[in-house]
PDB file of C-alpha atoms and ligand atoms in Angstrom:
ATOM      1  CA  MET A  21     -98.258-103.771 -34.287  1.00  0.00           C
ATOM      2  CA  GLN A  22     -95.192-101.437 -32.092  1.00  0.00           C
ATOM      3  CA  PHE A  23     -92.034-104.004 -32.316  1.00  0.00           C
ATOM      4  CA  ASN A  24     -90.422-100.538 -31.151  1.00  0.00           C
ATOM      5  CA  SER A  25     -91.213-100.489 -27.402  1.00  0.00           C
ATOM      6  CA  ILE A  26     -89.199-103.809 -27.577  1.00  0.00           C
ATOM      7  CA  ALA A  27     -86.949-103.426 -29.535  1.00  0.00           C
ATOM      8  CA  LYS A  28     -84.636-102.809 -27.139  1.00  0.00           C
ATOM      9  CA  TYR A  29     -84.692-105.129 -24.914  1.00  0.00           C
ATOM     10  CA  TYR A  30     -85.704-107.813 -28.052  1.00  0.00           C
ATOM     11  CA  THR A  31     -81.414-109.620 -27.875  1.00  0.00           C
ATOM     12  CA  THR A  32     -81.057-109.307 -24.949  1.00  0.00           C
ATOM     13  CA  LEU A  33     -84.011-111.075 -23.710  1.00  0.00           C
ATOM     14  CA  SER A  34     -84.313-114.506 -26.397  1.00  0.00           C
ATOM     15  CA  SER A  35     -80.503-114.749 -25.737  1.00  0.00           C
ATOM     16  CA  LEU A  36     -81.380-114.722 -22.149  1.00  0.00           C
ATOM     17  CA  VAL A  37     -84.145-117.263 -23.059  1.00  0.00           C
ATOM     18  CA  PHE A  38     -82.683-119.304 -25.281  1.00  0.00           C
ATOM     19  CA  ARG A  39     -79.004-118.347 -25.089  1.00  0.00           C
ATOM     20  CA  SER A  40     -76.614-118.529 -28.502  1.00  0.00           C
ATOM     21  CA  THR A  41     -80.240-121.646 -30.186  1.00  0.00           C
ATOM     22  CA  LEU A  42     -81.938-118.723 -32.015  1.00  0.00           C
ATOM     23  CA  GLU A  43     -78.866-117.252 -34.254  1.00  0.00           C
ATOM     24  CA  ILE A  44     -77.453-120.633 -34.896  1.00  0.00           C
ATOM     25  CA  ALA A  45     -80.883-122.322 -35.619  1.00  0.00           C
ATOM     26  CA  LYS A  46     -81.399-118.536 -37.968  1.00  0.00           C
ATOM     27  CA  THR A  47     -77.822-119.042 -39.428  1.00  0.00           C
ATOM     28  CA  SER A  48     -77.943-122.318 -39.999  1.00  0.00           C
ATOM     29  CA  LEU A  49     -78.554-122.407 -43.982  1.00  0.00           C
ATOM     30  CA  PHE A  50     -77.182-119.322 -45.110  1.00  0.00           C
ATOM     31  CA  ALA A  51     -73.686-121.258 -46.108  1.00  0.00           C
ATOM     32  CA  LYS A  52     -76.926-122.342 -49.399  1.00  0.00           C
ATOM     33  CA  ILE A  53     -76.847-119.227 -50.121  1.00  0.00           C
ATOM     34  CA  PRO A  54     -75.399-119.152 -53.837  1.00  0.00           C
ATOM     35  CA  GLU A  55     -72.434-116.839 -53.875  1.00  0.00           C
ATOM     36  CA  GLY A  56     -73.379-112.628 -55.089  1.00  0.00           C
ATOM     37  CA  SER A  57     -77.436-113.706 -54.665  1.00  0.00           C
ATOM     38  CA  LYS A  58     -80.436-110.558 -54.370  1.00  0.00           C
ATOM     39  CA  ILE A  59     -81.674-111.354 -50.763  1.00  0.00           C
ATOM     40  CA  LEU A  60     -84.695-109.892 -49.688  1.00  0.00           C
ATOM     41  CA  ILE A  61     -85.128-109.618 -44.728  1.00  0.00           C
ATOM     42  CA  ILE A  62     -88.662-109.761 -44.655  1.00  0.00           C
ATOM     43  CA  GLY A  63     -88.595-108.432 -40.219  1.00  0.00           C
ATOM     44  CA  GLY A  64     -84.710-109.314 -39.651  1.00  0.00           C
ATOM     45  CA  GLY A  65     -85.756-107.299 -36.141  1.00  0.00           C
ATOM     46  CA  THR A  66     -82.299-106.437 -34.358  1.00  0.00           C
ATOM     47  CA  GLY A  67     -79.560-107.782 -37.099  1.00  0.00           C
ATOM     48  CA  ILE A  68     -79.282-110.233 -35.914  1.00  0.00           C
ATOM     49  CA  SER A  69     -78.704-112.849 -38.828  1.00  0.00           C
ATOM     50  CA  LEU A  70     -78.132-109.669 -40.598  1.00  0.00           C
ATOM     51  CA  ARG A  71     -74.496-109.703 -39.200  1.00  0.00           C
ATOM     52  CA  ALA A  72     -73.985-113.417 -39.791  1.00  0.00           C
ATOM     53  CA  LEU A  73     -75.546-113.121 -43.496  1.00  0.00           C
ATOM     54  CA  VAL A  74     -73.226-110.349 -44.753  1.00  0.00           C
ATOM     55  CA  GLN A  75     -69.884-111.329 -42.652  1.00  0.00           C
ATOM     56  CA  LEU A  76     -70.607-115.031 -44.724  1.00  0.00           C
ATOM     57  CA  LYS A  77     -71.940-114.027 -47.913  1.00  0.00           C
ATOM     58  CA  PRO A  78     -69.446-110.316 -48.663  1.00  0.00           C
ATOM     59  CA  ARG A  79     -70.795-110.421 -52.491  1.00  0.00           C
ATOM     60  CA  ALA A  80     -74.814-110.395 -51.521  1.00  0.00           C
ATOM     61  CA  GLN A  81     -77.240-107.537 -52.029  1.00  0.00           C
ATOM     62  CA  ILE A  82     -79.556-107.514 -49.471  1.00  0.00           C
ATOM     63  CA  ASP A  83     -82.468-105.186 -49.239  1.00  0.00           C
ATOM     64  CA  PHE A  84     -84.016-105.512 -45.231  1.00  0.00           C
ATOM     65  CA  VAL A  85     -87.557-105.074 -44.975  1.00  0.00           C
ATOM     66  CA  GLU A  86     -88.475-103.913 -41.209  1.00  0.00           C
ATOM     67  CA  THR A  87     -91.776-102.022 -39.905  1.00  0.00           C
ATOM     68  CA  SER A  88     -89.754-100.846 -36.327  1.00  0.00           C
ATOM     69  CA  GLU A  89     -87.447 -97.907 -36.755  1.00  0.00           C
ATOM     70  CA  GLN A  90     -86.013 -98.882 -33.418  1.00  0.00           C
ATOM     71  CA  MET A  91     -85.675-102.190 -34.562  1.00  0.00           C
ATOM     72  CA  ILE A  92     -83.650-100.808 -38.363  1.00  0.00           C
ATOM     73  CA  LEU A  93     -81.241 -98.277 -36.086  1.00  0.00           C
ATOM     74  CA  ARG A  94     -79.697-102.127 -34.228  1.00  0.00           C
ATOM     75  CA  ALA A  95     -79.536-103.310 -37.806  1.00  0.00           C
ATOM     76  CA  LYS A  96     -77.319-101.015 -39.213  1.00  0.00           C
ATOM     77  CA  ARG A  97     -75.593-100.308 -35.902  1.00  0.00           C
ATOM     78  CA  LYS A  98     -74.929-104.402 -36.744  1.00  0.00           C
ATOM     79  CA  VAL A  99     -72.759-103.743 -40.253  1.00  0.00           C
ATOM     80  CA  ASN A 100     -71.571-100.207 -39.946  1.00  0.00           C
ATOM     81  CA  LEU A 101     -73.900 -98.977 -42.552  1.00  0.00           C
ATOM     82  CA  LYS A 102     -72.895-101.935 -45.787  1.00  0.00           C
ATOM     83  CA  PRO A 103     -73.512-100.508 -49.185  1.00  0.00           C
ATOM     84  CA  SER A 104     -74.655-103.805 -50.334  1.00  0.00           C
ATOM     85  CA  VAL A 105     -77.156-103.591 -47.697  1.00  0.00           C
ATOM     86  CA  THR A 106     -80.695-101.386 -47.819  1.00  0.00           C
ATOM     87  CA  PHE A 107     -82.658-100.345 -45.780  1.00  0.00           C
ATOM     88  CA  VAL A 108     -86.242 -99.676 -46.270  1.00  0.00           C
ATOM     89  CA  GLN A 109     -88.662 -99.303 -43.353  1.00  0.00           C
ATOM     90  CA  SER A 110     -92.202-100.398 -44.017  1.00  0.00           C
ATOM     91  CA  PRO A 111     -94.910-103.252 -43.829  1.00  0.00           C
ATOM     92  CA  ILE A 112     -93.661-105.589 -46.169  1.00  0.00           C
ATOM     93  CA  GLU A 113     -97.311-105.694 -47.655  1.00  0.00           C
ATOM     94  CA  GLY A 114     -96.426-102.463 -49.819  1.00  0.00           C
ATOM     95  CA  PHE A 115     -93.160-102.918 -50.663  1.00  0.00           C
ATOM     96  CA  GLU A 116     -92.964-103.214 -53.586  1.00  0.00           C
ATOM     97  CA  GLY A 117     -88.969-105.011 -54.691  1.00  0.00           C
ATOM     98  CA  GLY A 118     -89.070-108.365 -56.566  1.00  0.00           C
ATOM     99  CA  GLY A 119     -86.522-110.260 -58.206  1.00  0.00           C
ATOM    100  CA  TYR A 120     -84.524-112.292 -55.560  1.00  0.00           C
ATOM    101  CA  ASP A 121     -82.996-115.270 -55.515  1.00  0.00           C
ATOM    102  CA  VAL A 122     -83.273-115.633 -52.029  1.00  0.00           C
ATOM    103  CA  ILE A 123     -86.192-114.117 -49.387  1.00  0.00           C
ATOM    104  CA  ILE A 124     -85.313-114.939 -45.711  1.00  0.00           C
ATOM    105  CA  THR A 125     -88.073-114.902 -42.533  1.00  0.00           C
ATOM    106  CA  GLU A 126     -87.589-115.230 -38.941  1.00  0.00           C
ATOM    107  CA  PHE A 127     -90.277-115.857 -36.724  1.00  0.00           C
ATOM    108  CA  PHE A 128     -92.499-113.345 -38.554  1.00  0.00           C
ATOM    109  CA  PHE A 129     -95.235-115.708 -39.419  1.00  0.00           C
ATOM    110  CA  ASP A 130     -96.147-115.843 -35.890  1.00  0.00           C
ATOM    111  CA  LEU A 131     -97.528-112.333 -35.683  1.00  0.00           C
ATOM    112  CA  PHE A 132     -99.996-112.869 -37.743  1.00  0.00           C
ATOM    113  CA  LYS A 133    -103.797-114.637 -38.173  1.00  0.00           C
ATOM    114  CA  LYS A 134    -104.706-117.206 -40.455  1.00  0.00           C
ATOM    115  CA  GLU A 135    -106.141-115.751 -42.783  1.00  0.00           C
ATOM    116  CA  LYS A 136    -103.440-112.493 -43.165  1.00  0.00           C
ATOM    117  CA  ILE A 137    -100.928-115.613 -43.799  1.00  0.00           C
ATOM    118  CA  ASP A 138    -102.603-116.806 -46.393  1.00  0.00           C
ATOM    119  CA  GLN A 139    -102.257-113.781 -48.619  1.00  0.00           C
ATOM    120  CA  LEU A 140     -99.057-112.978 -47.532  1.00  0.00           C
ATOM    121  CA  ILE A 141     -97.443-116.095 -48.136  1.00  0.00           C
ATOM    122  CA  PRO A 142     -98.326-115.711 -51.938  1.00  0.00           C
ATOM    123  CA  THR A 143     -97.599-112.127 -52.365  1.00  0.00           C
ATOM    124  CA  ILE A 144     -94.262-112.219 -50.740  1.00  0.00           C
ATOM    125  CA  ALA A 145     -93.708-115.492 -53.408  1.00  0.00           C
ATOM    126  CA  LEU A 146     -93.825-112.767 -55.986  1.00  0.00           C
ATOM    127  CA  LYS A 147     -90.501-111.625 -55.009  1.00  0.00           C
ATOM    128  CA  LEU A 148     -88.767-114.773 -55.596  1.00  0.00           C
ATOM    129  CA  ASN A 149     -87.113-115.710 -58.768  1.00  0.00           C
ATOM    130  CA  PRO A 150     -89.010-118.822 -60.185  1.00  0.00           C
ATOM    131  CA  LYS A 151     -84.870-120.889 -59.155  1.00  0.00           C
ATOM    132  CA  GLY A 152     -84.820-118.867 -55.826  1.00  0.00           C
ATOM    133  CA  TYR A 153     -84.930-120.227 -52.320  1.00  0.00           C
ATOM    134  CA  TRP A 154     -87.595-119.056 -48.964  1.00  0.00           C
ATOM    135  CA  ILE A 155     -84.938-120.221 -46.133  1.00  0.00           C
ATOM    136  CA  ASP A 156     -88.167-120.123 -43.188  1.00  0.00           C
ATOM    137  CA  THR A 157     -87.022-120.759 -39.710  1.00  0.00           C
ATOM    138  CA  ASP A 158     -89.577-121.062 -36.963  1.00  0.00           C
ATOM    139  CA  PHE A 159     -91.015-122.400 -33.876  1.00  0.00           C
ATOM    140  CA  ARG A 160     -92.925-125.170 -34.277  1.00  0.00           C
ATOM    141  CA  LYS A 161     -94.754-127.504 -32.936  1.00  0.00           C
ATOM    142  CA  THR A 162     -93.685-130.425 -31.059  1.00  0.00           C
ATOM    143  CA  ASP A 163     -95.597-132.792 -29.143  1.00  0.00           C
ATOM    144  CA  LYS A 164     -94.030-131.518 -25.156  1.00  0.00           C
ATOM    145  CA  VAL A 165     -95.684-129.824 -22.729  1.00  0.00           C
ATOM    146  CA  PHE A 166     -92.779-127.427 -22.191  1.00  0.00           C
ATOM    147  CA  HIS A 167     -92.805-126.461 -26.096  1.00  0.00           C
ATOM    148  CA  LYS A 168     -96.470-125.181 -25.217  1.00  0.00           C
ATOM    149  CA  ILE A 169     -95.947-123.397 -22.302  1.00  0.00           C
ATOM    150  CA  LEU A 170     -93.074-121.854 -23.256  1.00  0.00           C
ATOM    151  CA  LEU A 171     -94.882-120.521 -26.354  1.00  0.00           C
ATOM    152  CA  SER A 172     -98.147-119.248 -25.115  1.00  0.00           C
ATOM    153  CA  THR A 173     -95.814-117.414 -22.413  1.00  0.00           C
ATOM    154  CA  MET A 174     -93.976-115.904 -25.698  1.00  0.00           C
ATOM    155  CA  TYR A 175     -96.899-114.636 -27.165  1.00  0.00           C
ATOM    156  CA  LEU A 176     -98.555-113.425 -24.649  1.00  0.00           C
ATOM    157  CA  PHE A 177     -95.972-111.292 -23.867  1.00  0.00           C
ATOM    158  CA  PHE A 178     -95.653-110.318 -27.328  1.00  0.00           C
ATOM    159  CA  LYS A 179     -99.671-109.387 -27.192  1.00  0.00           C
ATOM    160  CA  ILE A 180     -98.665-107.064 -24.628  1.00  0.00           C
ATOM    161  CA  THR A 181     -95.404-105.963 -24.981  1.00  0.00           C
ATOM    162  CA  ALA A 182     -95.740-105.730 -29.393  1.00  0.00           C
ATOM    163  CA  LYS A 183     -99.776-105.952 -29.317  1.00  0.00           C
ATOM    164  CA  VAL A 184     -98.706-108.911 -32.334  1.00  0.00           C
ATOM    165  CA  GLU A 185    -102.859-110.224 -33.496  1.00  0.00           C
ATOM    166  CA  GLY A 186    -101.465-113.690 -34.547  1.00  0.00           C
ATOM    167  CA  GLY A 187    -100.058-115.498 -31.716  1.00  0.00           C
ATOM    168  CA  TYR A 188    -100.303-118.749 -32.193  1.00  0.00           C
ATOM    169  CA  LEU A 189     -97.944-120.720 -34.347  1.00  0.00           C
ATOM    170  CA  ALA A 190     -99.128-121.461 -38.113  1.00  0.00           C
ATOM    171  CA  GLU A 191     -98.222-124.417 -40.081  1.00  0.00           C
ATOM    172  CA  THR A 192     -95.837-122.334 -42.278  1.00  0.00           C
ATOM    173  CA  SER A 193     -94.707-125.321 -44.306  1.00  0.00           C
ATOM    174  CA  SER A 194     -98.375-126.601 -45.730  1.00  0.00           C
ATOM    175  CA  ILE A 195     -99.228-123.432 -46.503  1.00  0.00           C
ATOM    176  CA  LEU A 196     -96.183-122.653 -48.776  1.00  0.00           C
ATOM    177  CA  SER A 197     -96.483-126.695 -50.191  1.00  0.00           C
ATOM    178  CA  LEU A 198    -100.043-125.560 -50.795  1.00  0.00           C
ATOM    179  CA  ASN A 199     -97.795-122.154 -52.777  1.00  0.00           C
ATOM    180  CA  GLY A 200     -96.063-124.769 -54.977  1.00  0.00           C
ATOM    181  CA  PHE A 201     -92.732-124.987 -52.555  1.00  0.00           C
ATOM    182  CA  GLU A 202     -90.950-127.914 -51.191  1.00  0.00           C
ATOM    183  CA  LEU A 203     -88.656-128.049 -48.139  1.00  0.00           C
ATOM    184  CA  VAL A 204     -85.030-129.278 -49.208  1.00  0.00           C
ATOM    185  CA  SER A 205     -83.306-128.417 -46.607  1.00  0.00           C
ATOM    186  CA  GLN A 206     -84.344-128.728 -42.464  1.00  0.00           C
ATOM    187  CA  GLN A 207     -82.046-128.132 -39.120  1.00  0.00           C
ATOM    188  CA  LYS A 208     -83.764-128.754 -35.682  1.00  0.00           C
ATOM    189  CA  PHE A 209     -82.717-127.385 -32.733  1.00  0.00           C
ATOM    190  CA  LYS A 210     -83.775-128.096 -29.452  1.00  0.00           C
ATOM    191  CA  SER A 211     -85.940-131.669 -30.021  1.00  0.00           C
ATOM    192  CA  GLY A 212     -87.434-130.195 -33.559  1.00  0.00           C
ATOM    193  CA  PHE A 213     -89.060-126.728 -31.494  1.00  0.00           C
ATOM    194  CA  ILE A 214     -87.353-124.795 -33.715  1.00  0.00           C
ATOM    195  CA  SER A 215     -85.994-125.503 -36.748  1.00  0.00           C
ATOM    196  CA  SER A 216     -84.817-123.387 -40.256  1.00  0.00           C
ATOM    197  CA  CYS A 217     -86.061-124.503 -43.820  1.00  0.00           C
ATOM    198  CA  LEU A 218     -85.213-124.368 -47.314  1.00  0.00           C
ATOM    199  CA  PHE A 219     -87.862-123.939 -49.847  1.00  0.00           C
ATOM    200  CA  VAL A 220     -87.424-123.902 -53.360  1.00  0.00           C
ATOM    201  CA  ARG A 221     -90.263-124.836 -56.330  1.00  0.00           C
ATOM    202  CA  PRO A 222     -89.367-127.666 -58.111  1.00  0.00           C
TER     203      PRO A 222
HETATM  204  C1  SAM B   7     -90.710-111.389 -33.416  1.00  0.00           C
HETATM  205  S1  SAM B   7     -89.730-109.986 -34.403  1.00  0.00           S
HETATM  206  C2  SAM B   7     -89.153-111.431 -35.273  1.00  0.00           C
HETATM  207  C3  SAM B   7     -86.993-110.551 -35.445  1.00  0.00           C
HETATM  208  C4  SAM B   7     -86.010-111.067 -36.271  1.00  0.00           C
HETATM  209  N1  SAM B   7     -86.748-111.579 -37.379  1.00  0.00           N
HETATM  210  C5  SAM B   7     -85.992-112.148 -35.571  1.00  0.00           C
HETATM  211  O1  SAM B   7     -85.357-113.316 -35.661  1.00  0.00           O
HETATM  212  O2  SAM B   7     -84.798-112.277 -34.351  1.00  0.00           O
HETATM  213  C6  SAM B   7     -90.795-109.871 -36.096  1.00  0.00           C
HETATM  214  C7  SAM B   7     -90.652-108.343 -36.555  1.00  0.00           C
HETATM  215  O3  SAM B   7     -90.645-108.327 -37.677  1.00  0.00           O
HETATM  216  C8  SAM B   7     -90.790-106.744 -37.551  1.00  0.00           C
HETATM  217  N2  SAM B   7     -92.806-107.099 -38.478  1.00  0.00           N
HETATM  218  C9  SAM B   7     -93.881-106.849 -37.877  1.00  0.00           C
HETATM  219  N3  SAM B   7     -94.737-106.700 -38.570  1.00  0.00           N
HETATM  220  C10 SAM B   7     -94.517-106.486 -40.263  1.00  0.00           C
HETATM  221  C11 SAM B   7     -94.398-106.241 -41.550  1.00  0.00           C
HETATM  222  N4  SAM B   7     -95.374-106.714 -41.871  1.00  0.00           N
HETATM  223  N5  SAM B   7     -93.735-106.436 -42.472  1.00  0.00           N
HETATM  224  C12 SAM B   7     -92.313-105.831 -42.127  1.00  0.00           C
HETATM  225  N6  SAM B   7     -91.718-106.201 -40.900  1.00  0.00           N
HETATM  226  C13 SAM B   7     -92.288-106.392 -39.717  1.00  0.00           C
HETATM  227  C14 SAM B   7     -91.821-106.639 -36.541  1.00  0.00           C
HETATM  228  O4  SAM B   7     -91.073-105.215 -36.058  1.00  0.00           O
HETATM  229  C15 SAM B   7     -90.020-107.138 -35.976  1.00  0.00           C
HETATM  230  O5  SAM B   7     -88.903-106.891 -36.317  1.00  0.00           O
END
């Protein structure tokens, strides 16, 4: 998988298609994050929501783990090298940090095949404190034909440009629930095509 080649166009392309909806969705549950939390952002891309998080939660300690050097470069510019943010260029699979109060994944799991997601979720969950929050924002299945066409087009684009291995909409909620998480809050956008979900372990 290689997002370096599209990092330059990523934000422009997503706002051309979705205007500000993705940013609004990604940040819609941030107000629920407790002050002073230790937060892990996985695959945070160009850092649009990182910037919002830093503004909203200035006392948070944030680790931003991302494989693409070009994405990290752009995310760094968004927060002007704040000491409270640590950038780690690594796949999450090789990142050893833990003890987080909040984990944030956004438009991340549909990069992978189902078997990989089944492995990733419990591995990532080990990094979260027992009472921690997991905020996952992504596209969700609807029965609208237009949404299906849009998703197939996006996945084809990412397969060609970023060599994405997945390319289908994972049922993240059910995998998280199999791993002991419960959905406690959800914000829906575009008739449920996009939603931000807050999970905890009861
Ligand atoms: C579809 S983009 C989403 C970016 C951002 N979260 C957003 O919502 O705009 C997925 C991001 O995950 C990164 N990524 C891919 N595989 C990863 C991995 N194994 N660990 C961490 N980041 C990864 C990519 O480089 C890319 O920036």
